[in-house]
């Protein structure tokens, strides 16, 4: 049996060979994954992981692709996308259990409807619950780790486990899941506070409006670099004169300098080359080393 036949036997979701990744990322770039596999529930994901570990097949999980720069050469091995049951959102008293593939904004809206407060800070950020946990996503108004009670995960050998918040290794825009490649987050449990639904919804709306006014629309991965402690990457990039800089189809946004946009059919190389030029200029002019927030994946 070939790998593709084996994969099709294990999961009931779609299994596609040589699937381009560009449509699965907000930047809209990225070459093909050898195998693109949709896993709809924990049992199938567990069987898939066991199979890949036995056959030593490399893998990675893709969420909403809101923070990924996928190489033009694509990704070797299997790209897993969680679908089906992993998009569920369940309210249980003051707790919300959300599947990794649920949109974080949808979870925040559901919280507002149920008079639950705590996700206003992160509920305005693009991306999936799993992606938001991996990135410890958030805004000045709060980060996802502040309301996360714990997560459920499937290990690289197919074991189903639960991790409490203190095992997640959260720091600014980082978590254990960025370096511990043996885990796939499947569900997150948020512990919320009671609140006034109308006020929470109004708060979310105000932040979304502010975001739309201060951040560019179009193909991007949000902020490209992390804010150095006590500083703003956008301000530093702006101060280094990078606003509007171009490389092929990539451009440094005129609206917010920490957004490197796919303006005109950019390649992943255009975006990376431009980002490296920006990093060098910020280093030379401002004396600061910027650290990537966007995750560069695939074969470079
Ligand atoms: N600024 C400039 N020039 C620019 C951009 C910003 O001078 O081109 C200045 C602003 O005027 C402001 C300061 O820099 O004084 C900070 O800017 P902003 O308020 O836009 O916030 P930020 O620190 O750049 C962070 C997050 C964003 C999040 C916003 C709003 C990081 C790396 N970025 O941006 O997150 O949306 O706060 O809370 O922490 C993302 O996750 O992708 C993202 C964009």
PDB file of C-alpha atoms in Angstrom, residues 55-245:
ATOM      1  CA  UNK A  55       6.763   5.328   9.393  1.00  0.00           C
ATOM      2  CA  UNK A  56       8.954   8.279  10.470  1.00  0.00           C
ATOM      3  CA  UNK A  57       6.955  10.717   8.343  1.00  0.00           C
ATOM      4  CA  UNK A  58       7.564  14.396   9.214  1.00  0.00           C
ATOM      5  CA  UNK A  59       4.440  16.420   9.957  1.00  0.00           C
ATOM      6  CA  UNK A  60       3.180  19.812  11.013  1.00  0.00           C
ATOM      7  CA  UNK A  61      -0.218  21.212  11.934  1.00  0.00           C
ATOM      8  CA  UNK A  62      -1.684  24.239  10.236  1.00  0.00           C
ATOM      9  CA  UNK A  63      -4.425  26.300  11.891  1.00  0.00           C
ATOM     10  CA  UNK A  64      -5.900  29.291  10.059  1.00  0.00           C
ATOM     11  CA  UNK A  65      -2.412  30.002   8.676  1.00  0.00           C
ATOM     12  CA  UNK A  66      -2.626  33.518  10.106  1.00  0.00           C
ATOM     13  CA  UNK A  67       0.953  33.651  11.336  1.00  0.00           C
ATOM     14  CA  UNK A  68       2.811  31.454   8.869  1.00  0.00           C
ATOM     15  CA  UNK A  69       5.308  32.153   6.122  1.00  0.00           C
ATOM     16  CA  UNK A  70       5.374  28.915   4.111  1.00  0.00           C
ATOM     17  CA  UNK A  71       8.340  28.430   1.782  1.00  0.00           C
ATOM     18  CA  UNK A  72       7.863  28.526  -1.996  1.00  0.00           C
ATOM     19  CA  UNK A  73       9.335  24.998  -2.088  1.00  0.00           C
ATOM     20  CA  UNK A  74       6.528  23.802   0.161  1.00  0.00           C
ATOM     21  CA  UNK A  75       6.451  21.383   3.076  1.00  0.00           C
ATOM     22  CA  UNK A  76       7.831  17.852   3.124  1.00  0.00           C
ATOM     23  CA  UNK A  77       5.741  15.173   4.778  1.00  0.00           C
ATOM     24  CA  UNK A  78       2.208  15.628   6.069  1.00  0.00           C
ATOM     25  CA  UNK A  79       0.404  18.890   6.807  1.00  0.00           C
ATOM     26  CA  UNK A  80      -2.474  18.230   9.185  1.00  0.00           C
ATOM     27  CA  UNK A  81      -5.528  20.435   9.323  1.00  0.00           C
ATOM     28  CA  UNK A  82      -7.992  19.876  12.159  1.00  0.00           C
ATOM     29  CA  UNK A  83     -11.624  20.005  11.017  1.00  0.00           C
ATOM     30  CA  UNK A  84     -15.035  18.627  12.087  1.00  0.00           C
ATOM     31  CA  UNK A  85     -15.310  18.128  15.857  1.00  0.00           C
ATOM     32  CA  UNK A  86     -12.289  20.378  16.359  1.00  0.00           C
ATOM     33  CA  UNK A  87     -14.378  23.421  15.362  1.00  0.00           C
ATOM     34  CA  UNK A  88     -16.804  22.920  18.276  1.00  0.00           C
ATOM     35  CA  UNK A  89     -17.394  25.525  21.004  1.00  0.00           C
ATOM     36  CA  UNK A  90     -19.206  24.398  24.172  1.00  0.00           C
ATOM     37  CA  UNK A  91     -20.193  26.581  27.108  1.00  0.00           C
ATOM     38  CA  UNK A  92     -20.229  24.759  30.459  1.00  0.00           C
ATOM     39  CA  UNK A  93     -21.134  27.227  33.197  1.00  0.00           C
ATOM     40  CA  UNK A  94     -18.174  29.597  33.462  1.00  0.00           C
ATOM     41  CA  UNK A  95     -15.977  27.399  31.301  1.00  0.00           C
ATOM     42  CA  UNK A  96     -15.747  27.318  27.527  1.00  0.00           C
ATOM     43  CA  UNK A  97     -14.318  24.261  25.805  1.00  0.00           C
ATOM     44  CA  UNK A  98     -13.222  25.124  22.278  1.00  0.00           C
ATOM     45  CA  UNK A  99     -11.749  22.886  19.612  1.00  0.00           C
ATOM     46  CA  UNK A 100      -8.363  23.899  18.220  1.00  0.00           C
ATOM     47  CA  UNK A 101      -9.863  24.663  14.825  1.00  0.00           C
ATOM     48  CA  UNK A 102     -12.561  27.038  16.123  1.00  0.00           C
ATOM     49  CA  UNK A 103     -12.011  30.713  15.242  1.00  0.00           C
ATOM     50  CA  UNK A 104     -10.894  32.604  18.355  1.00  0.00           C
ATOM     51  CA  UNK A 105     -13.145  35.533  17.363  1.00  0.00           C
ATOM     52  CA  UNK A 106     -16.129  33.156  17.259  1.00  0.00           C
ATOM     53  CA  UNK A 107     -15.302  31.876  20.750  1.00  0.00           C
ATOM     54  CA  UNK A 108     -15.160  35.481  22.027  1.00  0.00           C
ATOM     55  CA  UNK A 109     -18.543  36.259  20.426  1.00  0.00           C
ATOM     56  CA  UNK A 110     -20.037  33.117  21.987  1.00  0.00           C
ATOM     57  CA  UNK A 111     -18.612  34.202  25.369  1.00  0.00           C
ATOM     58  CA  UNK A 112     -20.305  37.612  25.009  1.00  0.00           C
ATOM     59  CA  UNK A 113     -23.645  35.935  24.218  1.00  0.00           C
ATOM     60  CA  UNK A 114     -23.283  33.918  27.418  1.00  0.00           C
ATOM     61  CA  UNK A 115     -22.286  36.924  29.560  1.00  0.00           C
ATOM     62  CA  UNK A 116     -18.753  35.608  30.002  1.00  0.00           C
ATOM     63  CA  UNK A 117     -15.766  37.938  30.112  1.00  0.00           C
ATOM     64  CA  UNK A 118     -12.036  37.276  29.574  1.00  0.00           C
ATOM     65  CA  UNK A 119     -11.506  36.814  25.841  1.00  0.00           C
ATOM     66  CA  UNK A 120     -11.966  40.465  24.822  1.00  0.00           C
ATOM     67  CA  UNK A 121      -8.195  40.963  24.387  1.00  0.00           C
ATOM     68  CA  UNK A 122      -7.571  38.054  22.046  1.00  0.00           C
ATOM     69  CA  UNK A 123     -11.043  37.796  20.482  1.00  0.00           C
ATOM     70  CA  UNK A 124     -10.199  40.481  17.957  1.00  0.00           C
ATOM     71  CA  UNK A 125      -7.138  38.709  16.570  1.00  0.00           C
ATOM     72  CA  UNK A 126      -7.363  36.553  13.409  1.00  0.00           C
ATOM     73  CA  UNK A 127      -6.703  32.844  13.740  1.00  0.00           C
ATOM     74  CA  UNK A 128      -7.771  29.577  15.311  1.00  0.00           C
ATOM     75  CA  UNK A 129      -7.862  28.618  18.992  1.00  0.00           C
ATOM     76  CA  UNK A 130      -4.918  26.225  18.562  1.00  0.00           C
ATOM     77  CA  UNK A 131      -2.866  28.834  16.710  1.00  0.00           C
ATOM     78  CA  UNK A 132      -3.691  31.450  19.338  1.00  0.00           C
ATOM     79  CA  UNK A 133      -2.503  29.112  22.117  1.00  0.00           C
ATOM     80  CA  UNK A 134       0.729  28.213  20.286  1.00  0.00           C
ATOM     81  CA  UNK A 135       1.469  31.921  19.705  1.00  0.00           C
ATOM     82  CA  UNK A 136       0.028  33.074  23.070  1.00  0.00           C
ATOM     83  CA  UNK A 137      -1.855  35.572  20.931  1.00  0.00           C
ATOM     84  CA  UNK A 138      -3.349  38.763  22.299  1.00  0.00           C
ATOM     85  CA  UNK A 139      -3.342  42.513  22.308  1.00  0.00           C
ATOM     86  CA  UNK A 140      -2.573  45.293  24.789  1.00  0.00           C
ATOM     87  CA  UNK A 141      -5.931  44.374  26.351  1.00  0.00           C
ATOM     88  CA  UNK A 142      -5.008  40.826  27.228  1.00  0.00           C
ATOM     89  CA  UNK A 143      -3.475  37.537  26.109  1.00  0.00           C
ATOM     90  CA  UNK A 144      -4.998  34.087  25.692  1.00  0.00           C
ATOM     91  CA  UNK A 145      -2.923  32.535  28.499  1.00  0.00           C
ATOM     92  CA  UNK A 146      -4.727  34.735  31.058  1.00  0.00           C
ATOM     93  CA  UNK A 147      -7.975  32.755  30.639  1.00  0.00           C
ATOM     94  CA  UNK A 148      -6.596  29.365  29.644  1.00  0.00           C
ATOM     95  CA  UNK A 149      -7.191  26.747  32.320  1.00  0.00           C
ATOM     96  CA  UNK A 150      -5.609  23.979  30.289  1.00  0.00           C
ATOM     97  CA  UNK A 151      -5.504  22.194  26.950  1.00  0.00           C
ATOM     98  CA  UNK A 152      -6.021  18.721  25.574  1.00  0.00           C
ATOM     99  CA  UNK A 153      -3.460  17.359  23.157  1.00  0.00           C
ATOM    100  CA  UNK A 154      -2.520  14.305  21.128  1.00  0.00           C
ATOM    101  CA  UNK A 155       1.146  13.291  21.271  1.00  0.00           C
ATOM    102  CA  UNK A 156       3.336  12.354  18.312  1.00  0.00           C
ATOM    103  CA  UNK A 157       2.748   8.691  19.153  1.00  0.00           C
ATOM    104  CA  UNK A 158      -1.020   9.067  19.346  1.00  0.00           C
ATOM    105  CA  UNK A 159      -1.566   9.348  23.099  1.00  0.00           C
ATOM    106  CA  UNK A 160      -4.383  11.647  24.281  1.00  0.00           C
ATOM    107  CA  UNK A 161      -3.313  13.856  27.193  1.00  0.00           C
ATOM    108  CA  UNK A 162      -4.434  16.898  29.213  1.00  0.00           C
ATOM    109  CA  UNK A 163      -2.106  19.738  30.255  1.00  0.00           C
ATOM    110  CA  UNK A 164      -2.882  22.359  32.889  1.00  0.00           C
ATOM    111  CA  UNK A 165      -1.983  26.011  32.200  1.00  0.00           C
ATOM    112  CA  UNK A 166       1.286  25.827  34.160  1.00  0.00           C
ATOM    113  CA  UNK A 167       2.497  23.053  31.814  1.00  0.00           C
ATOM    114  CA  UNK A 168       1.914  25.216  28.715  1.00  0.00           C
ATOM    115  CA  UNK A 169       5.026  27.407  29.184  1.00  0.00           C
ATOM    116  CA  UNK A 170       3.339  30.685  28.251  1.00  0.00           C
ATOM    117  CA  UNK A 171       5.455  33.845  27.872  1.00  0.00           C
ATOM    118  CA  UNK A 172       5.006  36.944  25.643  1.00  0.00           C
ATOM    119  CA  UNK A 173       3.866  35.641  22.256  1.00  0.00           C
ATOM    120  CA  UNK A 174       5.320  32.242  22.997  1.00  0.00           C
ATOM    121  CA  UNK A 175       4.415  28.875  24.512  1.00  0.00           C
ATOM    122  CA  UNK A 176       5.839  25.409  24.988  1.00  0.00           C
ATOM    123  CA  UNK A 177       4.072  24.332  21.794  1.00  0.00           C
ATOM    124  CA  UNK A 178       6.496  26.353  19.644  1.00  0.00           C
ATOM    125  CA  UNK A 179       9.490  24.213  20.622  1.00  0.00           C
ATOM    126  CA  UNK A 180       7.908  20.982  21.925  1.00  0.00           C
ATOM    127  CA  UNK A 181       7.062  19.436  18.564  1.00  0.00           C
ATOM    128  CA  UNK A 182       5.645  16.254  20.109  1.00  0.00           C
ATOM    129  CA  UNK A 183       2.205  17.718  20.843  1.00  0.00           C
ATOM    130  CA  UNK A 184      -0.864  18.749  18.850  1.00  0.00           C
ATOM    131  CA  UNK A 185      -3.350  20.853  20.785  1.00  0.00           C
ATOM    132  CA  UNK A 186      -6.859  19.530  20.199  1.00  0.00           C
ATOM    133  CA  UNK A 187      -9.022  21.511  22.657  1.00  0.00           C
ATOM    134  CA  UNK A 188      -8.574  24.463  25.010  1.00  0.00           C
ATOM    135  CA  UNK A 189     -10.492  25.089  28.215  1.00  0.00           C
ATOM    136  CA  UNK A 190     -11.072  28.750  29.094  1.00  0.00           C
ATOM    137  CA  UNK A 191     -12.082  29.782  32.601  1.00  0.00           C
ATOM    138  CA  UNK A 192     -14.151  32.939  32.248  1.00  0.00           C
ATOM    139  CA  UNK A 193     -15.567  35.553  34.610  1.00  0.00           C
ATOM    140  CA  UNK A 194     -19.211  36.585  34.690  1.00  0.00           C
ATOM    141  CA  UNK A 195     -19.814  39.826  32.814  1.00  0.00           C
ATOM    142  CA  UNK A 196     -22.367  41.935  30.995  1.00  0.00           C
ATOM    143  CA  UNK A 197     -22.810  40.456  27.518  1.00  0.00           C
ATOM    144  CA  UNK A 198     -23.862  43.727  25.901  1.00  0.00           C
ATOM    145  CA  UNK A 199     -20.814  45.541  27.283  1.00  0.00           C
ATOM    146  CA  UNK A 200     -18.471  42.682  26.268  1.00  0.00           C
ATOM    147  CA  UNK A 201     -19.868  42.662  22.715  1.00  0.00           C
ATOM    148  CA  UNK A 202     -19.525  46.467  22.529  1.00  0.00           C
ATOM    149  CA  UNK A 203     -15.930  46.194  23.751  1.00  0.00           C
ATOM    150  CA  UNK A 204     -15.089  43.591  21.087  1.00  0.00           C
ATOM    151  CA  UNK A 205     -16.715  45.766  18.441  1.00  0.00           C
ATOM    152  CA  UNK A 206     -14.713  48.846  19.524  1.00  0.00           C
ATOM    153  CA  UNK A 207     -11.395  46.968  19.362  1.00  0.00           C
ATOM    154  CA  UNK A 208     -12.255  45.475  15.954  1.00  0.00           C
ATOM    155  CA  UNK A 209     -13.064  48.966  14.684  1.00  0.00           C
ATOM    156  CA  UNK A 210      -9.814  50.382  16.103  1.00  0.00           C
ATOM    157  CA  UNK A 211      -7.900  47.505  14.529  1.00  0.00           C
ATOM    158  CA  UNK A 212      -9.508  48.132  11.138  1.00  0.00           C
ATOM    159  CA  UNK A 213      -8.488  51.788  11.406  1.00  0.00           C
ATOM    160  CA  UNK A 214      -4.885  51.282  12.541  1.00  0.00           C
ATOM    161  CA  UNK A 215      -3.918  48.086  10.712  1.00  0.00           C
ATOM    162  CA  UNK A 216      -3.836  47.399   6.975  1.00  0.00           C
ATOM    163  CA  UNK A 217      -6.366  45.196   5.203  1.00  0.00           C
ATOM    164  CA  UNK A 218      -5.130  42.769   2.557  1.00  0.00           C
ATOM    165  CA  UNK A 219      -2.841  39.759   2.585  1.00  0.00           C
ATOM    166  CA  UNK A 220      -0.617  39.752   5.671  1.00  0.00           C
ATOM    167  CA  UNK A 221       0.329  37.644   8.673  1.00  0.00           C
ATOM    168  CA  UNK A 222      -0.346  40.486  11.111  1.00  0.00           C
ATOM    169  CA  UNK A 223       2.721  41.761  12.927  1.00  0.00           C
ATOM    170  CA  UNK A 224       5.857  40.261  11.389  1.00  0.00           C
ATOM    171  CA  UNK A 225       8.162  40.884  14.377  1.00  0.00           C
ATOM    172  CA  UNK A 226       7.710  40.709  18.148  1.00  0.00           C
ATOM    173  CA  UNK A 227       7.820  43.915  20.137  1.00  0.00           C
ATOM    174  CA  UNK A 228      11.211  44.061  21.914  1.00  0.00           C
ATOM    175  CA  UNK A 229      10.672  44.515  25.697  1.00  0.00           C
ATOM    176  CA  UNK A 230       9.288  47.991  26.337  1.00  0.00           C
ATOM    177  CA  UNK A 231       9.557  48.991  22.662  1.00  0.00           C
ATOM    178  CA  UNK A 232       7.347  48.900  19.577  1.00  0.00           C
ATOM    179  CA  UNK A 233       8.637  47.026  16.531  1.00  0.00           C
ATOM    180  CA  UNK A 234       6.336  49.126  14.293  1.00  0.00           C
ATOM    181  CA  UNK A 235       7.795  52.364  15.630  1.00  0.00           C
ATOM    182  CA  UNK A 236      11.384  51.078  15.261  1.00  0.00           C
ATOM    183  CA  UNK A 237      10.786  49.951  11.656  1.00  0.00           C
ATOM    184  CA  UNK A 238       9.100  53.247  10.890  1.00  0.00           C
ATOM    185  CA  UNK A 239      12.019  55.149  12.464  1.00  0.00           C
ATOM    186  CA  UNK A 240      14.490  53.180  10.330  1.00  0.00           C
ATOM    187  CA  UNK A 241      12.726  54.557   7.239  1.00  0.00           C
ATOM    188  CA  UNK A 242      11.361  51.226   6.031  1.00  0.00           C
ATOM    189  CA  UNK A 243       7.736  52.253   5.458  1.00  0.00           C
ATOM    190  CA  UNK A 244       6.768  51.523   1.848  1.00  0.00           C
ATOM    191  CA  UNK A 245       9.945  49.507   1.113  1.00  0.00           C
TER     192      UNK A 245
END
